[in-house]
Coordinates of C-alpha atoms in Angstrom, one line a residue:
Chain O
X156 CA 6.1 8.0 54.9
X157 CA 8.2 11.0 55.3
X158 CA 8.7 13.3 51.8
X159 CA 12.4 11.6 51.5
X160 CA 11.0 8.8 51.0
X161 CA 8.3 9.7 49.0
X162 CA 11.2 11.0 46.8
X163 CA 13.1 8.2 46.6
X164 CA 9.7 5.9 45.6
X165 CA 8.7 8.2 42.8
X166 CA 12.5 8.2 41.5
X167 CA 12.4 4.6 41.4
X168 CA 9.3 4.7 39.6
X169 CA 10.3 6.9 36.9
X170 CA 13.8 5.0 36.7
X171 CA 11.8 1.7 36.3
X172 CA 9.2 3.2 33.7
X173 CA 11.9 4.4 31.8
X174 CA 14.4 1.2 31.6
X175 CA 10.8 -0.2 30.4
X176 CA 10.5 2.4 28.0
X177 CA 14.0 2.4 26.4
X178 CA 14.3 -1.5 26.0
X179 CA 11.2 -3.0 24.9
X180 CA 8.1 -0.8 24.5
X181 CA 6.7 1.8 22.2
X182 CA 7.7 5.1 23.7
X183 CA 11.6 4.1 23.8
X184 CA 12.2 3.4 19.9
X185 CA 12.4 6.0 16.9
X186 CA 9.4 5.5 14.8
X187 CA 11.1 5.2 11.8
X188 CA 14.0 3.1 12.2
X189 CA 17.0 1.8 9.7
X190 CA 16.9 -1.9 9.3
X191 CA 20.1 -2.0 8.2
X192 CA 20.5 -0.8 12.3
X193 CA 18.8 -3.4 14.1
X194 CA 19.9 -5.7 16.1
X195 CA 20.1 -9.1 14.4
X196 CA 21.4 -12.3 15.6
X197 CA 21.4 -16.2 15.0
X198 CA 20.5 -17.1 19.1
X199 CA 22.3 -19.6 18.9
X200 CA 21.4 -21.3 15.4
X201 CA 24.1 -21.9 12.9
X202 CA 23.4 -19.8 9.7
X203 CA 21.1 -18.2 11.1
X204 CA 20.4 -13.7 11.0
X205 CA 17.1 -12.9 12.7
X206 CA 15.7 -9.0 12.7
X207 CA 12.3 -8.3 14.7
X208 CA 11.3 -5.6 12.3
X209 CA 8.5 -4.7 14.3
X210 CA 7.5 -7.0 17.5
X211 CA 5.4 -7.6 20.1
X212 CA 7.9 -7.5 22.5
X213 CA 9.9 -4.9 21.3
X214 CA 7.7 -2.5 20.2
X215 CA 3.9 -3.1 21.4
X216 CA 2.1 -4.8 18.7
X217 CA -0.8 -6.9 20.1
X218 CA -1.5 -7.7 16.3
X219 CA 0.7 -8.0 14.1
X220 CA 5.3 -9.2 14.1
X221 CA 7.2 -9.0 11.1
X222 CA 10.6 -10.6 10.9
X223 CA 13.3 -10.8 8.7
X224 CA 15.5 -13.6 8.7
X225 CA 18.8 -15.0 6.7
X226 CA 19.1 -18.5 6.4
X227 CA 22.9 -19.5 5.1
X228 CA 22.7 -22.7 2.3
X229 CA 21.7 -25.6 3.8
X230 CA 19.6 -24.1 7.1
X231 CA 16.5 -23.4 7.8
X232 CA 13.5 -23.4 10.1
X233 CA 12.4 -26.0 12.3
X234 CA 9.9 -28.7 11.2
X235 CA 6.6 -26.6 13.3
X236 CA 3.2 -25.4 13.4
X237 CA 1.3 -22.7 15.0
X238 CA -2.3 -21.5 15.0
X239 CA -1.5 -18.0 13.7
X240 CA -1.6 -17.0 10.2
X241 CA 1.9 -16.3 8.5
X242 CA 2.7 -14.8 5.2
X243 CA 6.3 -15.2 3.3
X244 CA 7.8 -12.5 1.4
X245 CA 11.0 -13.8 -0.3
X246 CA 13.5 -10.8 -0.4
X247 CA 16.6 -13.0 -2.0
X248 CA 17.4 -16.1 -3.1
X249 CA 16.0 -19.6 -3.5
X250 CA 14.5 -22.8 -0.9
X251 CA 12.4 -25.1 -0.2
X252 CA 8.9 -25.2 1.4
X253 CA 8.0 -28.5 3.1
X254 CA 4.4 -28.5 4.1
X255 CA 2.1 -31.5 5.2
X256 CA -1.7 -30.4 5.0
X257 CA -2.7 -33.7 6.4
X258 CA -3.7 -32.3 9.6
X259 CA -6.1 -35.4 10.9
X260 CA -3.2 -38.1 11.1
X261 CA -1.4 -38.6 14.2
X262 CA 1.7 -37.4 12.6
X263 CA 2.2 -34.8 9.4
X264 CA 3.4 -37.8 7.0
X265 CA 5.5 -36.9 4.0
X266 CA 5.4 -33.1 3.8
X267 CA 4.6 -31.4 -0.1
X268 CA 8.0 -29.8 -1.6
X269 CA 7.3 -26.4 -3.3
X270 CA 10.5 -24.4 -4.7
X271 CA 10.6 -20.8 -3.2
X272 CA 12.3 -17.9 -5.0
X273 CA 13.2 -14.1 -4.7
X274 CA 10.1 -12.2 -5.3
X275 CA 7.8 -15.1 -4.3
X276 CA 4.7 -15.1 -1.8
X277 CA 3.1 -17.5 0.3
X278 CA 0.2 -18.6 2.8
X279 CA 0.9 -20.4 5.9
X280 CA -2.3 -22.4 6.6
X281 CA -2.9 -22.1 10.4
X282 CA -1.9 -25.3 12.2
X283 CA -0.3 -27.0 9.0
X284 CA 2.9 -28.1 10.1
X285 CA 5.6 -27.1 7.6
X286 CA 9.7 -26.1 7.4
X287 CA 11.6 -23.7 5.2
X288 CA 15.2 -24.4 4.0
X289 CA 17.3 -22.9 1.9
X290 CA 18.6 -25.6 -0.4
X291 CA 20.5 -23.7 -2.7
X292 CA 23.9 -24.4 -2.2
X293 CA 25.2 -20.7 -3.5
X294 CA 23.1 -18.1 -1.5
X295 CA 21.5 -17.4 1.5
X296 CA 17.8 -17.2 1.1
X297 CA 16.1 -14.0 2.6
X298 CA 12.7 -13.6 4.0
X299 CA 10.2 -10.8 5.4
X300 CA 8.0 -12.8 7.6
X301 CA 4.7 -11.8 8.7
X302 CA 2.9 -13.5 11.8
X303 CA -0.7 -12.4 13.4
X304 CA -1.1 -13.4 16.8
X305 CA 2.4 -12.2 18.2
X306 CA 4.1 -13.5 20.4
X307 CA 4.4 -16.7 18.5
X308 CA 4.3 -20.3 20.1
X309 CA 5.2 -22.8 17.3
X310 CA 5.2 -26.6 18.3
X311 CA 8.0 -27.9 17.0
X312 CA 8.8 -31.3 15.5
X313 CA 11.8 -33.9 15.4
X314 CA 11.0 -34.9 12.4
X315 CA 8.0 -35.6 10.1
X316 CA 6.9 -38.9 11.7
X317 CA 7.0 -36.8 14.9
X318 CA 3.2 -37.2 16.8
X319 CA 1.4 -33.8 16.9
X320 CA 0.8 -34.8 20.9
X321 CA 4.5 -34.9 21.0
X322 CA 5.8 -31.8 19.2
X323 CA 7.0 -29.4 21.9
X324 CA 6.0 -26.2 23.0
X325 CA 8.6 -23.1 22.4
X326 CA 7.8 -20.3 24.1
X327 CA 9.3 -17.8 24.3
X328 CA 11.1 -17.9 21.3
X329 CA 14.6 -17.6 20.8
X330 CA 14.4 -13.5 20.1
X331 CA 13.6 -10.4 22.3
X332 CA 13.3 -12.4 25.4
X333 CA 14.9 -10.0 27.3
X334 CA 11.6 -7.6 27.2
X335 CA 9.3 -10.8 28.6
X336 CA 10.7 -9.3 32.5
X337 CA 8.0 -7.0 33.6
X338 CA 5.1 -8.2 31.1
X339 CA 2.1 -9.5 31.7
X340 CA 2.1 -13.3 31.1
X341 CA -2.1 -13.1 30.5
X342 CA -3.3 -14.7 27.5
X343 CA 0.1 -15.9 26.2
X344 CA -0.7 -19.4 26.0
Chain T
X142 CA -38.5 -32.3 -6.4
X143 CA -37.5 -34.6 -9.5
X144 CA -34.1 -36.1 -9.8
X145 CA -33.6 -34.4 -12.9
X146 CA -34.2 -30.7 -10.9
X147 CA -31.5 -31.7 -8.2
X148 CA -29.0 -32.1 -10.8
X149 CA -29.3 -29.3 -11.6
X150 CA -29.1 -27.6 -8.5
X151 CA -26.5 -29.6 -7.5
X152 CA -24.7 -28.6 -11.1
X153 CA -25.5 -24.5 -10.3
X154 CA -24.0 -25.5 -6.5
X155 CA -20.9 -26.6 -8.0
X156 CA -20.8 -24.1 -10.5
X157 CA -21.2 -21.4 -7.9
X158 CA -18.6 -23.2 -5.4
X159 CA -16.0 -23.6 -7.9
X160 CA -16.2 -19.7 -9.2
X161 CA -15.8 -18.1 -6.1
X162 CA -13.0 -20.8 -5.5
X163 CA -11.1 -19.7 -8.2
X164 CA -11.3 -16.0 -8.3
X165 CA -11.1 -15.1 -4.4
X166 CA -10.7 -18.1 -1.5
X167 CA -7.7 -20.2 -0.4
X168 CA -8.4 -23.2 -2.8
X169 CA -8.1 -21.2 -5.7
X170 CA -4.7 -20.0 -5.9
X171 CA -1.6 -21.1 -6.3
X172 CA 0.2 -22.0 -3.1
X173 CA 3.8 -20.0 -4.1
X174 CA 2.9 -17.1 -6.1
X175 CA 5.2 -15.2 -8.2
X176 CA 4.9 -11.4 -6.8
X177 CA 5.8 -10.1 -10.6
X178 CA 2.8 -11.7 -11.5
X179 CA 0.5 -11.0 -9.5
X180 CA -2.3 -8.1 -10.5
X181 CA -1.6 -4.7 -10.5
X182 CA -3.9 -1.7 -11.2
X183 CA -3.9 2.1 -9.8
X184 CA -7.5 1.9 -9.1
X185 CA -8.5 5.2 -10.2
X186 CA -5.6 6.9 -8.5
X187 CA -3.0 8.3 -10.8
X188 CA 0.5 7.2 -9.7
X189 CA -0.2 4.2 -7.5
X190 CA 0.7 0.9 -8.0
X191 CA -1.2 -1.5 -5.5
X192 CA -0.9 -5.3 -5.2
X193 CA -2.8 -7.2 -2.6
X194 CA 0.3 -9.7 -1.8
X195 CA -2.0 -11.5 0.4
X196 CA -5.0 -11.1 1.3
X197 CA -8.4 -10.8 3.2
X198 CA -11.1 -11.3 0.9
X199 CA -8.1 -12.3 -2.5
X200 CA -7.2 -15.4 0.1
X201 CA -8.9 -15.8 3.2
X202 CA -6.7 -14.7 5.2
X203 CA -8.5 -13.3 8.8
X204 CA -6.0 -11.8 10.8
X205 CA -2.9 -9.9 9.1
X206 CA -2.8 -8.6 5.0
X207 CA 0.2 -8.0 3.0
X208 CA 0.0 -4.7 0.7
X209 CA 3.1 -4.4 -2.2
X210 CA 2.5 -0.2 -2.8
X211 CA 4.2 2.3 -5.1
X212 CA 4.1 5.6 -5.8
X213 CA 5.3 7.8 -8.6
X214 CA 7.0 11.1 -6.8
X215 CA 3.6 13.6 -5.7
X216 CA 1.8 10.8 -4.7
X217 CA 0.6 8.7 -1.7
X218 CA -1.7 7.6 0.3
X219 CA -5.0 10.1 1.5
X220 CA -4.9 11.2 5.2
X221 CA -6.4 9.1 7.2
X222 CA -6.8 6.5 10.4
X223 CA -8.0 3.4 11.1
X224 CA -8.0 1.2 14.2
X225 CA -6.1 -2.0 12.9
X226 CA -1.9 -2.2 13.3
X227 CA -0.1 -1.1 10.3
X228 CA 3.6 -1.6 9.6
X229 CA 5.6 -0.3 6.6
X230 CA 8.5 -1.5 5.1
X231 CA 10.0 1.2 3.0
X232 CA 11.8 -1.1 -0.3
X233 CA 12.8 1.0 -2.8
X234 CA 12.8 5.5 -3.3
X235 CA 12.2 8.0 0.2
X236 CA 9.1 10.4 0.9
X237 CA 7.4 11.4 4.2
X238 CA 5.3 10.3 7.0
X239 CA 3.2 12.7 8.5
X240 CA 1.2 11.4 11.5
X241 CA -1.0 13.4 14.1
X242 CA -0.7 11.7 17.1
X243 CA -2.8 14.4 18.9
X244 CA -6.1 12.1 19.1
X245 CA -7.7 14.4 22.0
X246 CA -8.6 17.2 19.8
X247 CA -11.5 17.7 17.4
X248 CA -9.2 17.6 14.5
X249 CA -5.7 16.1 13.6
X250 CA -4.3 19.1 13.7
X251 CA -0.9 19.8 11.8
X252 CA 1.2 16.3 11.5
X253 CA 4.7 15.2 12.5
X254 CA 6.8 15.1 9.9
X255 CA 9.1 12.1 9.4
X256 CA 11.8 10.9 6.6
X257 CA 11.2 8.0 5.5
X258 CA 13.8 6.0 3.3
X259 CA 15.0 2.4 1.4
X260 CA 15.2 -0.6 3.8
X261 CA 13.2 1.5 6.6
X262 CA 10.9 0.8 8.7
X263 CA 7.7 2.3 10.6
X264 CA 4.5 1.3 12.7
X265 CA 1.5 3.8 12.5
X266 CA -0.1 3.4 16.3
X267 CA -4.0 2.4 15.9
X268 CA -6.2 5.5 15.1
X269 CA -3.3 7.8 14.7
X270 CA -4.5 10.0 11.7
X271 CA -1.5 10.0 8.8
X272 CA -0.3 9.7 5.5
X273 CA 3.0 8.4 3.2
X274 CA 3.6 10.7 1.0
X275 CA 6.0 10.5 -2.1
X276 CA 8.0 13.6 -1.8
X277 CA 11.2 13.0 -3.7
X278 CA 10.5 13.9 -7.3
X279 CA 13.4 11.8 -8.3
X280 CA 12.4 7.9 -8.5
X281 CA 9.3 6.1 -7.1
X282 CA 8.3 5.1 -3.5
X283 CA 7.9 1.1 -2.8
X284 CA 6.6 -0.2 0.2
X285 CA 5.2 -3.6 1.8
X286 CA 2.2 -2.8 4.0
X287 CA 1.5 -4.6 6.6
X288 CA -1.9 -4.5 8.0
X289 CA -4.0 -6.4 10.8
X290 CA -8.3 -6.9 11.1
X291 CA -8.6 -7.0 7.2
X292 CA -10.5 -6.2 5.6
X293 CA -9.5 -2.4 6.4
X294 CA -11.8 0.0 7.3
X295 CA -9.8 3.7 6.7
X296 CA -11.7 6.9 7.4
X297 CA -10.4 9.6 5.2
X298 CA -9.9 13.1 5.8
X299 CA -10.1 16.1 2.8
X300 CA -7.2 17.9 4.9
X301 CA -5.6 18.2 8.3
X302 CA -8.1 20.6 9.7
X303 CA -10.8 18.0 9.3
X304 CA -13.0 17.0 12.3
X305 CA -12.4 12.9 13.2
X306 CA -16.4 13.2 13.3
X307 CA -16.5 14.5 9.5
X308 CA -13.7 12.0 8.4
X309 CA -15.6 9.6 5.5
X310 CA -15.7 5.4 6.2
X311 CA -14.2 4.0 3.1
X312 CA -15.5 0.6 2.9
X313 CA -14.9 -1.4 1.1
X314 CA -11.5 -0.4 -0.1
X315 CA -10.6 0.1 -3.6
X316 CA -9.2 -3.2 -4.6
X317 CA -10.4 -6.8 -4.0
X318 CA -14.0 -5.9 -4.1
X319 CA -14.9 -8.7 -6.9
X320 CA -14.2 -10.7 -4.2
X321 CA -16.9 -9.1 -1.8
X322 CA -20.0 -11.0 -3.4
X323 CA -20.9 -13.7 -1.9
X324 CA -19.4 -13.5 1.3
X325 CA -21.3 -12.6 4.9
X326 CA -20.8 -9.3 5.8
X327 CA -20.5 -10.3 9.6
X328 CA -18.8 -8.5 11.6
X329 CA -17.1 -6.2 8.8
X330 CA -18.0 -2.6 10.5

């Protein structure tokens, strides 16, 4: 290969390493960043504002994701499970949990209701299937949402009567798919 | 054995069963929990504020732990690393970050220094040596800390100029340890 070319194959490189960079890995983000300046979005969901606070995708983490999301009166997340752990933080406002423990039917059943409110906590038990709505006619309910296992591939239901052998598989998620080119797909499912 | 003894030991079983439930595993605690009311205590360290929001060894959690931290102005955390992931969410006052990402030499050498302010957020990279220091003298720092492999395992430096071989294992942390009896200590180090 003539030194031209070895030129042009190492500019290449370095252009390619550094899209990488900038987009969707660790080296092309401030470290401390204003969430007030992130991109958020509803991806298509009515009602919805979703914030990767700190991703897999995004930013690197093999361990841990953090999301906030704003769900307008009346919306919420999907009827799902997933095997990872998550923990809600509620930042504003008021909802509904639905959660059905009953994980050795064929279906979840009739899920518990617990209310949710600003300044409120809770577990996630891996693999219970479960949906958060805000149904408080007046504000939108806010959440921090922490996930282990990133990225996250919830099976999501239709509704409660819903077989677990028929809830389907998202994945990827709606969010920071654009940083999936170029990965490795190893170990994601 | 006489059926009289294995009541008893069945009575002591239950006894022990329902204890540890109560004060540090999944079955004892409410489901939603009101942050506000949730235990707080500076373990011996003047001007902190630390709740375990959820937890390792409070809740069983395996895989990610959710820290609610404040700090009076002067204060913060000690210098130190540790290997797990570790995002911040800056909620309330502003201080600094200071982070050594120099992990080839003997010693952190002198840190980064980084702003950090209300509604911001950070990710320390695994074994980068750091600390989150309260530096505005004005109002207190507040922060959700987001942590993965609890429970952690922080070695602590006296100063900047400490040698990573000479930095101290703190283990176990200061808060949750009530919880520590009784449970394997597989795989902890």
């Amino acid at each position: 290969m003539s030194t031209l070319n070895n030129f042009w194959v190492i500019f290449l490189l370095i252009l390619s390493i550094s899209a990488d960079a900038f987009c969707c890995s660790i080296k092309g983000f401030h470290l401390v960043r204003n969430i007030s300046e992130l991109p958020q979005d509803d991806y298509g969901m009515k009602g919805l504002s979703h914030i990767t606070v700190a991703g897999s995708l995004l930013h690197g983490l093999k361990e841990v994701e953090v999301w906030l999301e704003t769900f307008s009166p009346g919306t919420g997340t999907p009827i799902h499970r997933h095997s990872c752990e998550e923990v809600f933080v509620i930042l504003k406002g008021s909802g509904t949990l639905y959660l059905a423990s009953n994980t050795h039917g064929e279906f979840p059943g009739t899920p518990q209701e617990y209310s949710v409110f600003s300044n409120s906590t809770f577990i996630i038990p891996a693999n219970d299937v479960h949906q958060v709505q805000n149904t408080n006619e007046h504000e939108d309910l806010q959440a921090l949402i922490i996930l282990s296992q990133p990225p996250m591939k919830p099976y999501i239901y239709e509704d409660w009567t819903t077989p677990h052998t028929a809830a389907r598989l998202l994945f990827p998620v709606f969010w920071d798919k654009e940083c999936l080119e170029g990965t490795s797909d190893k170990d994601e499912l």
